[in-house]
Coordinates of N, CA and C in Angstrom, one line a residue:
X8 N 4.1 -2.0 -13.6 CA 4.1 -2.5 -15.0 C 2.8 -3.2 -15.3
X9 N 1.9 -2.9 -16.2 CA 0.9 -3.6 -16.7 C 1.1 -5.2 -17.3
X10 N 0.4 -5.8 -17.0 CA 0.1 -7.2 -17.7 C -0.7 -7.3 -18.6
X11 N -0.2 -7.5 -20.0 CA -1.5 -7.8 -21.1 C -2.2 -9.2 -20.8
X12 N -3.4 -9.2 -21.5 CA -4.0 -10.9 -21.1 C -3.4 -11.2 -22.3
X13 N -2.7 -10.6 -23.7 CA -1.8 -12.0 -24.3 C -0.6 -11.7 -24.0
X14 N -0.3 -11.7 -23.1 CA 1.4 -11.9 -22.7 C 1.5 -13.1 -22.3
X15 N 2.4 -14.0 -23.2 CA 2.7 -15.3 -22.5 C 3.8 -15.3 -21.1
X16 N 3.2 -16.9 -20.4 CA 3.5 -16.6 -19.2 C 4.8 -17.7 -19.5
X17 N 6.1 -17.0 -18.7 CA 7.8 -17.8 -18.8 C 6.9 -19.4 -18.0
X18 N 6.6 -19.2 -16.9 CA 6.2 -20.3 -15.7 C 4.7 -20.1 -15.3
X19 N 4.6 -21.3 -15.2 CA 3.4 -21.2 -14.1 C 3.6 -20.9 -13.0
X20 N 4.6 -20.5 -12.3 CA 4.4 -19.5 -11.4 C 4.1 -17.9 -11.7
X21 N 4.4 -17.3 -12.5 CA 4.7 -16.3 -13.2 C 2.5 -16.2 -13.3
X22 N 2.2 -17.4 -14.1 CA 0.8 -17.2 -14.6 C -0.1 -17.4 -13.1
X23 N 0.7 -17.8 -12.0 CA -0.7 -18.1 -10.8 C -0.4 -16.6 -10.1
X24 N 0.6 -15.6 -10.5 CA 0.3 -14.4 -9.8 C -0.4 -13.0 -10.5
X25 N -1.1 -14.0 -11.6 CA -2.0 -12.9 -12.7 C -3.0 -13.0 -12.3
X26 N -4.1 -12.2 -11.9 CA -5.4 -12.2 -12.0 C -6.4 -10.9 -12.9
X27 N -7.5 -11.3 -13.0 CA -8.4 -11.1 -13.7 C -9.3 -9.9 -13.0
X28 N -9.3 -8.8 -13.1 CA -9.9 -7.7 -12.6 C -11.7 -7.9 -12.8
X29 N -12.3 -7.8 -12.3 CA -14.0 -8.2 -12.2 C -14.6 -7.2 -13.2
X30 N -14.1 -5.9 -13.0 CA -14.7 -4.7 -13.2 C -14.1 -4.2 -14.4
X31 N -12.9 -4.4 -14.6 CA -12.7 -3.8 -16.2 C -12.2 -5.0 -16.8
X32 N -12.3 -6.3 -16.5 CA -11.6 -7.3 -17.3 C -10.2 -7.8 -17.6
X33 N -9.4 -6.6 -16.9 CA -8.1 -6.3 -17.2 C -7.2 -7.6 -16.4
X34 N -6.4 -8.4 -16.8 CA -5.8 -9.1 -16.4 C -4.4 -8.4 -16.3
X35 N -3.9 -8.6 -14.6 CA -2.8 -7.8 -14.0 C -2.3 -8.5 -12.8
X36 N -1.0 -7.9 -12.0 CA -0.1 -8.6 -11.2 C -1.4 -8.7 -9.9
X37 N -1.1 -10.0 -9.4 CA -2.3 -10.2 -8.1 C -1.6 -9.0 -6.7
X38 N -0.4 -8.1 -6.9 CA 0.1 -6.9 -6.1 C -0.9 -5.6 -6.3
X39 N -1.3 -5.4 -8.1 CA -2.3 -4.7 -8.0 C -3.7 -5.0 -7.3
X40 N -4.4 -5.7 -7.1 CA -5.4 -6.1 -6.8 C -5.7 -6.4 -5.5
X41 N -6.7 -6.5 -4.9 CA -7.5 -6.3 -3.8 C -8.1 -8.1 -3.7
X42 N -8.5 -9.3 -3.4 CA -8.7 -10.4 -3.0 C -10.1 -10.5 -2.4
X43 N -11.4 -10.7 -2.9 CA -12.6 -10.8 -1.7 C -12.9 -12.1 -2.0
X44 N -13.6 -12.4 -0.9 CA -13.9 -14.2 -0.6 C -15.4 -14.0 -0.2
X45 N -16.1 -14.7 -0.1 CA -17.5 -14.8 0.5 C -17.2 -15.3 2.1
X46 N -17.9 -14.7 2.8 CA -17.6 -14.7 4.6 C -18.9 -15.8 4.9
X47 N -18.7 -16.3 6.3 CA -20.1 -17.1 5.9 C -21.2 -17.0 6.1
X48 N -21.6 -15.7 6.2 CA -23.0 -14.8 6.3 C -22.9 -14.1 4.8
X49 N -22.4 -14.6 3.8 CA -23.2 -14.5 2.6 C -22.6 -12.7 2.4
X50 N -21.5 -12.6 3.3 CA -21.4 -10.8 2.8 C -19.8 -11.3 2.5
X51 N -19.5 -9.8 1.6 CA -18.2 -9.9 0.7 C -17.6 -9.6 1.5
X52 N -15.9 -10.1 1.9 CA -14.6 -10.5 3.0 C -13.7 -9.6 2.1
X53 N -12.9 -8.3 2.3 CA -11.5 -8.4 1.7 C -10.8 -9.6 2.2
X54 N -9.7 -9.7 1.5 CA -8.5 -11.1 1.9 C -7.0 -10.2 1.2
X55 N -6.5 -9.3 2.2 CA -5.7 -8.1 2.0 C -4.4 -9.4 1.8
X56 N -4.3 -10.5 2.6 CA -3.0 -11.2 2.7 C -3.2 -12.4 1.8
X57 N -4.6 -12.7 0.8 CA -4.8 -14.0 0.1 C -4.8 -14.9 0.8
X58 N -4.9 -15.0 1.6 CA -5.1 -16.3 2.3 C -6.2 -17.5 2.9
X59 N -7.7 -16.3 2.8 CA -8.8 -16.9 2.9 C -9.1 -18.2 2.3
X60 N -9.9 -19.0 2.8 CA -10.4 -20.0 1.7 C -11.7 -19.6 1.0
X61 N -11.5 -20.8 0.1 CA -12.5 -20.1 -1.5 C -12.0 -19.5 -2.0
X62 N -13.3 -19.2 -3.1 CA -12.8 -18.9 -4.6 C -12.4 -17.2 -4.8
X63 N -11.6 -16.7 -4.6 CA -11.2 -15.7 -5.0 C -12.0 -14.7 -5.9
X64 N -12.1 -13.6 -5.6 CA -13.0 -12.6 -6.3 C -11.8 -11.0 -6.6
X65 N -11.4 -11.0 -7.6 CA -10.4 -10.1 -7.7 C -10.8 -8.9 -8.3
X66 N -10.5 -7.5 -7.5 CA -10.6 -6.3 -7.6 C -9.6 -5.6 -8.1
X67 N -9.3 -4.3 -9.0 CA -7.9 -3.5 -8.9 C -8.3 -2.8 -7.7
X68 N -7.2 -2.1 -7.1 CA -6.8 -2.0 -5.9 C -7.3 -0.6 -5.9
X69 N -8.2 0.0 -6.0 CA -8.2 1.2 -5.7 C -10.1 1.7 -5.3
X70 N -10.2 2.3 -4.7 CA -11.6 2.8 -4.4 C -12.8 2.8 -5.4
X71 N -12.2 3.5 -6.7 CA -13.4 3.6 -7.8 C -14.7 2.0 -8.2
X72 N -13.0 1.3 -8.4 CA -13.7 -0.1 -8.6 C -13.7 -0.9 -7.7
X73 N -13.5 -0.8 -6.3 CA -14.3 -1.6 -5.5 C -15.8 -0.9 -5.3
X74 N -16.0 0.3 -5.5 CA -17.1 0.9 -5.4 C -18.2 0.4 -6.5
X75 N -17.4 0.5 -7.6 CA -18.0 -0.3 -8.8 C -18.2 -1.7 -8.8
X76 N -17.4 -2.6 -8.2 CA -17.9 -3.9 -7.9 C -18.9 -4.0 -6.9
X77 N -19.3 -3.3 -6.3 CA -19.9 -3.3 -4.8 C -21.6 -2.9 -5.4
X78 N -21.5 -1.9 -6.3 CA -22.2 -0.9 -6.4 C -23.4 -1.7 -7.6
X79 N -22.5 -2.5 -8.9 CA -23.2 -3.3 -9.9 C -23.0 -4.5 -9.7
X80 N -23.3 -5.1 -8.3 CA -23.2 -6.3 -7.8 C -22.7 -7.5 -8.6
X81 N -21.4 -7.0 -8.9 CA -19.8 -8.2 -9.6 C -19.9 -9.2 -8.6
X82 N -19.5 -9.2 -7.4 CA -19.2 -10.2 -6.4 C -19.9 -11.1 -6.9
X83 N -21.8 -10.9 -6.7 CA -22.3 -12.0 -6.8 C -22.1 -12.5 -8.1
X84 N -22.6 -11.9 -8.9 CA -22.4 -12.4 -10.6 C -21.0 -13.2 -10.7
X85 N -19.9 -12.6 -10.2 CA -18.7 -13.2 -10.1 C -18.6 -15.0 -9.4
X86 N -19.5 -14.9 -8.3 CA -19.2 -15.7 -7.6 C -20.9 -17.1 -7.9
X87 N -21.5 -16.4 -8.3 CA -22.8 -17.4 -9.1 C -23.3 -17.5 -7.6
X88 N -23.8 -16.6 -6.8 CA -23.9 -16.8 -5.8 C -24.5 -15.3 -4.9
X89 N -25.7 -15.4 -4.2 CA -26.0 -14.2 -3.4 C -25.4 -13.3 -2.5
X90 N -24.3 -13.1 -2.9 CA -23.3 -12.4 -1.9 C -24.0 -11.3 -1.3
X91 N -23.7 -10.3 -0.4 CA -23.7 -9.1 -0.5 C -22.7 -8.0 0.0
X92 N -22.8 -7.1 -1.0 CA -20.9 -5.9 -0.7 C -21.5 -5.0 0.0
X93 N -21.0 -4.8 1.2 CA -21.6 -3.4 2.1 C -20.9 -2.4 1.3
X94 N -21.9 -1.3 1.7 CA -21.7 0.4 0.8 C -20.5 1.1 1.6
X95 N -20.1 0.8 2.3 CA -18.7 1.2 2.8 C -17.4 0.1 2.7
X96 N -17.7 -1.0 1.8 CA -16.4 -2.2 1.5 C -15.3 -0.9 0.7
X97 N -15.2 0.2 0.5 CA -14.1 0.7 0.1 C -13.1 1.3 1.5
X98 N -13.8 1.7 2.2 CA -13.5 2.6 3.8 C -13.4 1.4 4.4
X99 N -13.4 0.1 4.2 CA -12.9 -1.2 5.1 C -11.7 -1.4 4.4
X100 N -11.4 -1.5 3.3 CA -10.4 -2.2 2.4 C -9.2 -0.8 3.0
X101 N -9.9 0.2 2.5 CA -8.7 1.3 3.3 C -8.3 1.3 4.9
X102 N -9.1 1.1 5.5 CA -8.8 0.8 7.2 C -7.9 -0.7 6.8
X103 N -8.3 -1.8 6.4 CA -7.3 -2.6 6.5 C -6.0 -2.6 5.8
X104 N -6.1 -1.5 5.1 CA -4.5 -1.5 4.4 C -3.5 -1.2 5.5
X105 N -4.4 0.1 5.7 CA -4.0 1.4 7.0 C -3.1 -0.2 8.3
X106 N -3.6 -0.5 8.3 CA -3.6 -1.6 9.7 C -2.1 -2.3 9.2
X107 N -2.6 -2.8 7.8 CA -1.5 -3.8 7.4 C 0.2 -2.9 7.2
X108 N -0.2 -2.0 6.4 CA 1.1 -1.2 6.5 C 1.4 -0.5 7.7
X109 N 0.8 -0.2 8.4 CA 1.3 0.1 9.7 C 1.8 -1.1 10.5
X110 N 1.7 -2.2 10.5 CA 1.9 -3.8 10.7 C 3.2 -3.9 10.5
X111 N 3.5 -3.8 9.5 CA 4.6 -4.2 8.5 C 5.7 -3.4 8.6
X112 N 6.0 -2.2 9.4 CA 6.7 -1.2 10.1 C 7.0 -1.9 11.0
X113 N 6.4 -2.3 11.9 CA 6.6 -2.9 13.4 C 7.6 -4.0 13.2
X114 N 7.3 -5.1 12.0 CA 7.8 -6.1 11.9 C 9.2 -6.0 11.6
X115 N 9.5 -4.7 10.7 CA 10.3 -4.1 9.7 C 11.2 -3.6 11.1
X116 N 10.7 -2.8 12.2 CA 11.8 -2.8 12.9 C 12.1 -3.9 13.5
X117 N 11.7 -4.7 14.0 CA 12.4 -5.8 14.5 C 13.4 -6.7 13.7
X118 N 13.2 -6.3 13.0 CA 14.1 -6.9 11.8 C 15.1 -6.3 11.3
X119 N 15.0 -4.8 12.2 CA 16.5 -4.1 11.5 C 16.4 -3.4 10.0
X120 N 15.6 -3.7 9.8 CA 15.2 -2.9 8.6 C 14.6 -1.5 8.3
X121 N 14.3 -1.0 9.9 CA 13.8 0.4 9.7 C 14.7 1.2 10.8
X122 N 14.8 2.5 10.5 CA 15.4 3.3 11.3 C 15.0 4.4 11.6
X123 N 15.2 4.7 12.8 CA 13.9 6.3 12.8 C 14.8 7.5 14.0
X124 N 14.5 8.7 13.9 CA 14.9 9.6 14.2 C 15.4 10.4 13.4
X125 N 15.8 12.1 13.8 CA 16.4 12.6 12.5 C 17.5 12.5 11.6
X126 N 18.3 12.3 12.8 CA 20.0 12.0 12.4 C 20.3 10.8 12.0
X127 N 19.4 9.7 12.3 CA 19.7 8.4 11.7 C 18.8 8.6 10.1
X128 N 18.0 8.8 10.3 CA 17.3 8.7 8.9 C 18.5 9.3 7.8
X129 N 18.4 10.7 8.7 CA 19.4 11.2 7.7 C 20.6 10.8 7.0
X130 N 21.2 10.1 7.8 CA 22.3 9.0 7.7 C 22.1 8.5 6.7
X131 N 21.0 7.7 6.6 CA 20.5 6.6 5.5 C 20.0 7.1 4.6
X132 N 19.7 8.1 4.2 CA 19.4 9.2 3.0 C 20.6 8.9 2.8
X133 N 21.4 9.9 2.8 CA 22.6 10.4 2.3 C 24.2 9.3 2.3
X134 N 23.5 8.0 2.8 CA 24.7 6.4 2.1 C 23.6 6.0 1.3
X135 N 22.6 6.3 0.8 CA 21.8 5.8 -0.1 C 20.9 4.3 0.3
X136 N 21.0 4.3 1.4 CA 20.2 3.3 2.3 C 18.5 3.4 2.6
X137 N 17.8 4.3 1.7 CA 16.5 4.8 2.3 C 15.6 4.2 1.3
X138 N 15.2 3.2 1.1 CA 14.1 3.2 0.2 C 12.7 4.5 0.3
X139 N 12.6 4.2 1.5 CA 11.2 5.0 1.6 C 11.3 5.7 2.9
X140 N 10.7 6.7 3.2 CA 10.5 7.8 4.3 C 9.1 7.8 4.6
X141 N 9.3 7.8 5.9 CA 7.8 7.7 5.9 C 7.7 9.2 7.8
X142 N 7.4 10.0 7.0 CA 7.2 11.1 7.7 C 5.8 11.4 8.6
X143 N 5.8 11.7 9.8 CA 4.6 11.6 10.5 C 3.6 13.1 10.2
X144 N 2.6 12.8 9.7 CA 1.6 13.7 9.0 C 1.4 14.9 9.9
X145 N 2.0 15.0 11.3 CA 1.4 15.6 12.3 C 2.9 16.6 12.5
X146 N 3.8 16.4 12.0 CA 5.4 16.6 12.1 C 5.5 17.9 12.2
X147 N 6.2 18.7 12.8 CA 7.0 20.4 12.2 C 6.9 19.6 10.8
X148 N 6.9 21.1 10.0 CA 6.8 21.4 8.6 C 8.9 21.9 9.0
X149 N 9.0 22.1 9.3 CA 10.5 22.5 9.7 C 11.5 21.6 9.7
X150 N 11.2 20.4 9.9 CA 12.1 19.1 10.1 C 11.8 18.6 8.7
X151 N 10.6 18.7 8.5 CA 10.0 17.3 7.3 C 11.0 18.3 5.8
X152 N 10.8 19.6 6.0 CA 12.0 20.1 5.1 C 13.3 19.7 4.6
X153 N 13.8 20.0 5.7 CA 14.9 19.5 6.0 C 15.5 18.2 5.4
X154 N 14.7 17.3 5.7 CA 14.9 15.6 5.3 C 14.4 15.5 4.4
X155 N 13.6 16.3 3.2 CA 13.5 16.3 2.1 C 14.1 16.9 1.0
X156 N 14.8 17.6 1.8 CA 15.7 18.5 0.5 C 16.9 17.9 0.6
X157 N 17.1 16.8 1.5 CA 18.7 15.8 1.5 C 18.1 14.9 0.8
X158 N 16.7 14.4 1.0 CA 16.4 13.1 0.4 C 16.3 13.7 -1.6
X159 N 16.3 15.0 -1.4 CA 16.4 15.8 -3.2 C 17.3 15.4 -3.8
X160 N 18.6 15.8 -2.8 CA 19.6 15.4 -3.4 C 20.0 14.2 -3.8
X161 N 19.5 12.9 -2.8 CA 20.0 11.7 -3.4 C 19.9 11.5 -4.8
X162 N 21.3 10.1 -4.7 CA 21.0 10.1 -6.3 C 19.8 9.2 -6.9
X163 N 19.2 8.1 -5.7 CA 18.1 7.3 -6.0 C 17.2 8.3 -4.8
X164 N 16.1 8.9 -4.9 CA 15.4 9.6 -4.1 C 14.2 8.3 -3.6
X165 N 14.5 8.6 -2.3 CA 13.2 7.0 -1.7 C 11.8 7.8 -1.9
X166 N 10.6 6.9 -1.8 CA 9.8 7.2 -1.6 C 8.7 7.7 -0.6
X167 N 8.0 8.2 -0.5 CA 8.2 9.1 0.8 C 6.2 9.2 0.7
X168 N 6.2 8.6 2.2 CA 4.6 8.2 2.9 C 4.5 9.1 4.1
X169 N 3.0 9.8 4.1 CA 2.9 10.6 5.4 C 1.7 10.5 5.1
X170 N 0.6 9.5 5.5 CA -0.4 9.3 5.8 C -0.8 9.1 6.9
X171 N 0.1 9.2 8.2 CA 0.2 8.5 9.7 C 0.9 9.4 10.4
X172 N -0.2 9.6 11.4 CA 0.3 10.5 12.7 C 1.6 10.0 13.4
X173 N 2.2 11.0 14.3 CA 3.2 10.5 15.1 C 2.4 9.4 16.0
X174 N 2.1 9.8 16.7 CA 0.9 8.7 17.6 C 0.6 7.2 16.8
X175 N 0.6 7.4 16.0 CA 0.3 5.8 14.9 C 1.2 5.3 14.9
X176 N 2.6 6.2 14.4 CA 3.8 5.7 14.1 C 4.4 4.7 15.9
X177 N 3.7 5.9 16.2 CA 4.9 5.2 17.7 C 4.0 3.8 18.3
X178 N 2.9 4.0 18.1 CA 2.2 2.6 18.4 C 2.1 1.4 18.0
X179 N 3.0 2.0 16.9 CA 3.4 0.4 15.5 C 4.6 0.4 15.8
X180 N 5.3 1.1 16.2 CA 7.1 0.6 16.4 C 7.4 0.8 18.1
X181 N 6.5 1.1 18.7 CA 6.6 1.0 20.4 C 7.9 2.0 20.3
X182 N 7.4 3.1 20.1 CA 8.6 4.3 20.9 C 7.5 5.6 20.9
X183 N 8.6 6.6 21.3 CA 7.4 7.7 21.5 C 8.0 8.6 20.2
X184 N 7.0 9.6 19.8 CA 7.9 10.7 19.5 C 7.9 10.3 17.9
X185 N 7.2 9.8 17.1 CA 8.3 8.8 16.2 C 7.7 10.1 14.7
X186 N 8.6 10.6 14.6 CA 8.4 11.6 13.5 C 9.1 11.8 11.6
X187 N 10.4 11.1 11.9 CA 11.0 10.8 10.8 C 11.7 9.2 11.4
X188 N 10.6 8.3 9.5 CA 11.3 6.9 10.1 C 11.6 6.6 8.5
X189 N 12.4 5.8 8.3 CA 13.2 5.5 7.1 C 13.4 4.0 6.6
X190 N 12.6 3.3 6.0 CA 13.0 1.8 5.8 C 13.8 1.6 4.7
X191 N 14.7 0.8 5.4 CA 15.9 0.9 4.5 C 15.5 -0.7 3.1
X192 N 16.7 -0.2 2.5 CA 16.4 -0.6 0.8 C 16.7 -2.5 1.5
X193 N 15.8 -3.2 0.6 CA 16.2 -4.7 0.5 C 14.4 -5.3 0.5
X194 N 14.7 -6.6 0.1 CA 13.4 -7.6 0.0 C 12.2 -7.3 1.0
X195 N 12.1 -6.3 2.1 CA 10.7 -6.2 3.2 C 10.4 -4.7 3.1
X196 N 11.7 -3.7 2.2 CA 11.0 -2.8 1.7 C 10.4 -3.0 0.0
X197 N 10.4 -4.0 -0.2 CA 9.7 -4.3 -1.8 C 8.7 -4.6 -1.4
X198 N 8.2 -6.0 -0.5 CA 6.7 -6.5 0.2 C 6.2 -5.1 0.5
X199 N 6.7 -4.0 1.3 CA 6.0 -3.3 2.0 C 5.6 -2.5 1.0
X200 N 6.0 -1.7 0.2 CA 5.8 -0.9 -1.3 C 4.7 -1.7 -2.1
X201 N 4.7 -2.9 -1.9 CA 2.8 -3.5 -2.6 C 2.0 -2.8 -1.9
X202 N 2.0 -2.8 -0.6 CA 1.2 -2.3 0.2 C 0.7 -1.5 0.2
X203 N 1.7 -0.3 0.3 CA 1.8 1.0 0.2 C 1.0 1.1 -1.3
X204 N 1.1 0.8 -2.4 CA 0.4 1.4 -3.4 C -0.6 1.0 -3.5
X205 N -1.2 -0.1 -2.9 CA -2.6 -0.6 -2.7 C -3.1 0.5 -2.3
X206 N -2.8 0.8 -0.4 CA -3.2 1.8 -0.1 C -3.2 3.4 -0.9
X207 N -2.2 3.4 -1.8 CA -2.8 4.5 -2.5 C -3.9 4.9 -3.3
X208 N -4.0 3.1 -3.6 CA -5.4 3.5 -4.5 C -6.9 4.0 -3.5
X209 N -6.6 4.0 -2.2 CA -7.6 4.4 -1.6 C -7.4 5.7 -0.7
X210 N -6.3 5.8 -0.3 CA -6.3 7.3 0.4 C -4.9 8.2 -0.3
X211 N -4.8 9.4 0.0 CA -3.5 9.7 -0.4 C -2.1 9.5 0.7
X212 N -1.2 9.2 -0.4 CA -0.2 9.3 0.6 C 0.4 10.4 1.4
X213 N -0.3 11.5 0.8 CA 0.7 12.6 1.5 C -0.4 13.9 1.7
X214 N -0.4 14.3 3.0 CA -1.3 15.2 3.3 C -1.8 16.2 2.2
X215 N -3.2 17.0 2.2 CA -3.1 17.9 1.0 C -2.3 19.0 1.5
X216 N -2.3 19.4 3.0 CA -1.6 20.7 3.1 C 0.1 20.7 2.7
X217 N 0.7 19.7 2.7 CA 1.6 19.5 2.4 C 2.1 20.3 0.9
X218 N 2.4 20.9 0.8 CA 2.9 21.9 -0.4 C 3.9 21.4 -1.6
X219 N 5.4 21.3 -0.3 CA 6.3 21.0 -1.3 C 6.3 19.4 -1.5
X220 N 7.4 19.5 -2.9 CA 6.5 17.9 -3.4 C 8.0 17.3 -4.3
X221 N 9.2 17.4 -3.4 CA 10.2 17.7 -3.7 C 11.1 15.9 -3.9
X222 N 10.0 14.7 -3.5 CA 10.6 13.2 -3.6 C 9.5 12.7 -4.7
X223 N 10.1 12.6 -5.4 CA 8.5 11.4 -6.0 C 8.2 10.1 -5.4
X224 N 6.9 9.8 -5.3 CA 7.0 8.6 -4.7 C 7.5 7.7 -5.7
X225 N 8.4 6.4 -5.3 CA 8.7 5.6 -6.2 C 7.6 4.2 -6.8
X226 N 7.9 3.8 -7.5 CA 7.1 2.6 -7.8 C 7.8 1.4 -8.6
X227 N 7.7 0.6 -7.1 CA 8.5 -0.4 -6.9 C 8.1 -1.8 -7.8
X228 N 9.1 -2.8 -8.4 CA 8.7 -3.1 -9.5 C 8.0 -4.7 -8.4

């Protein structure tokens, strides 16, 4: 959901998670946006978690306009100050998404919150437990069928990520094999769905060979 810059804010909480896009001016939720700090060699930092110190330098989340901030040197102007944005700060911001959402899996099974294999996933499709699927890019086309034409049927259809080989998958949740995984619905599949559409704005979620296109991805509020 978009934020106008005149929409009044209920709280100051509400108004410290709006920020100010560099590049088109647009004032929006700090979930859309991307975070860069000045490092102390004077070159521009993503801050994927906000946490860095200093003054915040705020991007929309997506490739064009970090390219554009990078490209008509915003940082510095932004920051009154000689920064400099390397010509690949888009292909870093995407590698660190890549990292973080793959992160966020690992945590997500320890936590009980993710479930993986076919017959379990399936399970949780079909009690309506699935927020999101997240299918390994590398998978049978044979299986990923299968669990998508049950995930069709649901009545809430999860959203569904295959950006990530099996090999990735299993190295973020320590198993082998890891081909269909399913994070189930509650408060660490909402965090994790910021993420996920960050990373959209930089790579796709779903292979191009991939054909059928049978779950929409959702977009979590």
């Amino acid at each position: 959901m978009e934020i106008s810059a005149a929409r009044p804010h209920a709280t100051l909480a509400q108004a410290s998670r709006e920020r100010r896009d560099v590049v088109s001016g647009e004032v929006m939720e700090e979930a859309r946006l991307i975070r860069f700090v000045a490092g102390p060699d004077g070159q521009v930092v993503p801050d994927l978690a906000r946490k860095l110190p200093g003054r915040g330098i705020w991007v929309a989340a997506n490739r064009a306009a970090v390219a554009a901030a990078a490209k008509k040197n915003l940082f510095a102007r932004s920051a009154k100050a000689p920064l400099k944005a390397s010509p690949d700060l888009p292909d870093q911001v995407e590698r660190l998404l890549r990292q973080r959402v793959l992160a966020s899996l690992g945590l997500a099974k320890r936590g009980g919150d993710l479930t993986s294999g076919f017959e379990k996933v399936s399970a949780a499709i079909s009690s309506g437990k699935a927020a999101w699927l997240i299918e390994a890019s590398d998978g049978a086309a044979d299986g990923r069928r299968k669990i998508l034409a049950l995930a069709r049927k649901a009545t809430s259809p999860p959203g569904l990520v295959g950006v990530f080989g099996a090999a990735e998958l299993g190295l973020a949740l320590g198993l082998e094999n890891v081909i269909h995984t399913a994070f189930l619905a509650g408060r660490a599949a909402g965090r994790w769905a910021e993420d996920v559409r960050r990373l959209e704005g930089f790579s796709p979620l779903l292979p191009e060979d991939w054909r059928e296109e049978p779950v929409e991805a959702k977009r979590k509020p």
